[in-house]
């Protein structure tokens, strides 16, 4: 770095992701090691930006004076030391050498907005390949009175009830299974209300038996409904039982939960730390269970402490370029999921508007509507404050928590409550 006439080529390796905020803080992220370099230096930023000018082919040309600048010099040292990129003296390449550095750029052939512009976005059988999870609410009646019935289902998979009682047409369910038989869908969740109150339960079980080689069926029920009904307790090997456990746990059901040695999957919905400790103490012996935090509006501190992400949480695992590109285009929490309600209405997320009704339009039209209107499948972090944050596409996509909190971020890096 001494000869004043020397020229250099500075570049980043193709597996380095670059992001900058509106306040000109920028981040380089190594998608192979998970390391990152953050900087607020306007000199360094200007050099990095140069690489992204298409005509510069991924390279920033620097002269000797430039690389003597203190902040740039130490930045370049860090980039080389962390194996994020390299600095080559022009002479080392020889005068005839054409040096090109390929910077990864998102270019999706099937980008919906692009297909729309090109007039190629049409309804076709291939739309079925987008569905990866189907959730069917066969009814919405239940005799229990769980205190937070009206909030669970908006945040996680759960039963729910309404005052108007509906039962989903069994013929509609059959038509749907037949339609999806040749799709890529493998798993179907069946939920209520209390499914044992479904008016066509017998025919539903026959249908499940008929399609057991096409799909894996999961039946979701609250533990109180589950443990009281013979239907759930019968040894039906075609079904996987997903049991929802909300607090407080009623005394009379404790034995049923504690001594459950089957392959049932338990989902504990918790609202505070003491409920978490109770599960760890009494239920951690269960074969399969998970713990789902529920936001009530009164447990902000619990969420701030345990759920809202810190920088370390975001960077805890190595994030691939594939995931980053994915986060720029679609919401992996929502993409491919459909929710069918007892009246035939379909949504892409429990918190969003309906995208059609299977009594009046086809499944393909419903998928088309979602791709066109984007109620949930392609909701990304493109709003304040995330669109002004270098972690915008490193963070997981918006979840149901953001929906119910009416916030755009789920972190402690920017104000949330
Ligand atoms: S069991 Fe489910 S549907 Fe019934 S009241 Fe409780 S949360 Fe609501
Ligand atoms: S949630 Fe949004 S604001 Fe918070 S770190 Fe992630 S991208 Fe940034």
mmCIF file with all atom_site columns, N, CA, C and O in Angstrom, residues 187 203 406:
data_model
loop_
_atom_site.group_PDB
_atom_site.id
_atom_site.type_symbol
_atom_site.label_atom_id
_atom_site.label_alt_id
_atom_site.label_comp_id
_atom_site.label_asym_id
_atom_site.label_entity_id
_atom_site.label_seq_id
_atom_site.pdbx_PDB_ins_code
_atom_site.Cartn_x
_atom_site.Cartn_y
_atom_site.Cartn_z
_atom_site.occupancy
_atom_site.B_iso_or_equiv
_atom_site.pdbx_formal_charge
_atom_site.auth_seq_id
_atom_site.auth_comp_id
_atom_site.auth_asym_id
_atom_site.auth_atom_id
_atom_site.pdbx_PDB_model_num
ATOM 1  N N  . UNK A 1 187 ? -49.832 -33.226 4.018  1.00 0.00 ? 187 UNK A N  1
ATOM 2  C CA . UNK A 1 187 ? -50.400 -33.210 5.367  1.00 0.00 ? 187 UNK A CA 1
ATOM 3  C C  . UNK A 1 187 ? -51.681 -32.385 5.425  1.00 0.00 ? 187 UNK A C  1
ATOM 4  O O  . UNK A 1 187 ? -51.724 -31.276 4.898  1.00 0.00 ? 187 UNK A O  1
ATOM 5  N N  . UNK A 1 203 ? -68.902 -40.129 8.322  1.00 0.00 ? 203 UNK A N  1
ATOM 6  C CA . UNK A 1 203 ? -68.461 -40.091 6.916  1.00 0.00 ? 203 UNK A CA 1
ATOM 7  C C  . UNK A 1 203 ? -67.077 -39.439 6.796  1.00 0.00 ? 203 UNK A C  1
ATOM 8  O O  . UNK A 1 203 ? -66.283 -39.781 5.913  1.00 0.00 ? 203 UNK A O  1
ATOM 9  N N  . UNK A 1 406 ? -50.403 -5.802  15.929 1.00 0.00 ? 406 UNK A N  1
ATOM 10 C CA . UNK A 1 406 ? -50.499 -4.670  15.016 1.00 0.00 ? 406 UNK A CA 1
ATOM 11 C C  . UNK A 1 406 ? -49.176 -3.892  14.952 1.00 0.00 ? 406 UNK A C  1
ATOM 12 O O  . UNK A 1 406 ? -49.144 -2.664  14.997 1.00 0.00 ? 406 UNK A O  1
#
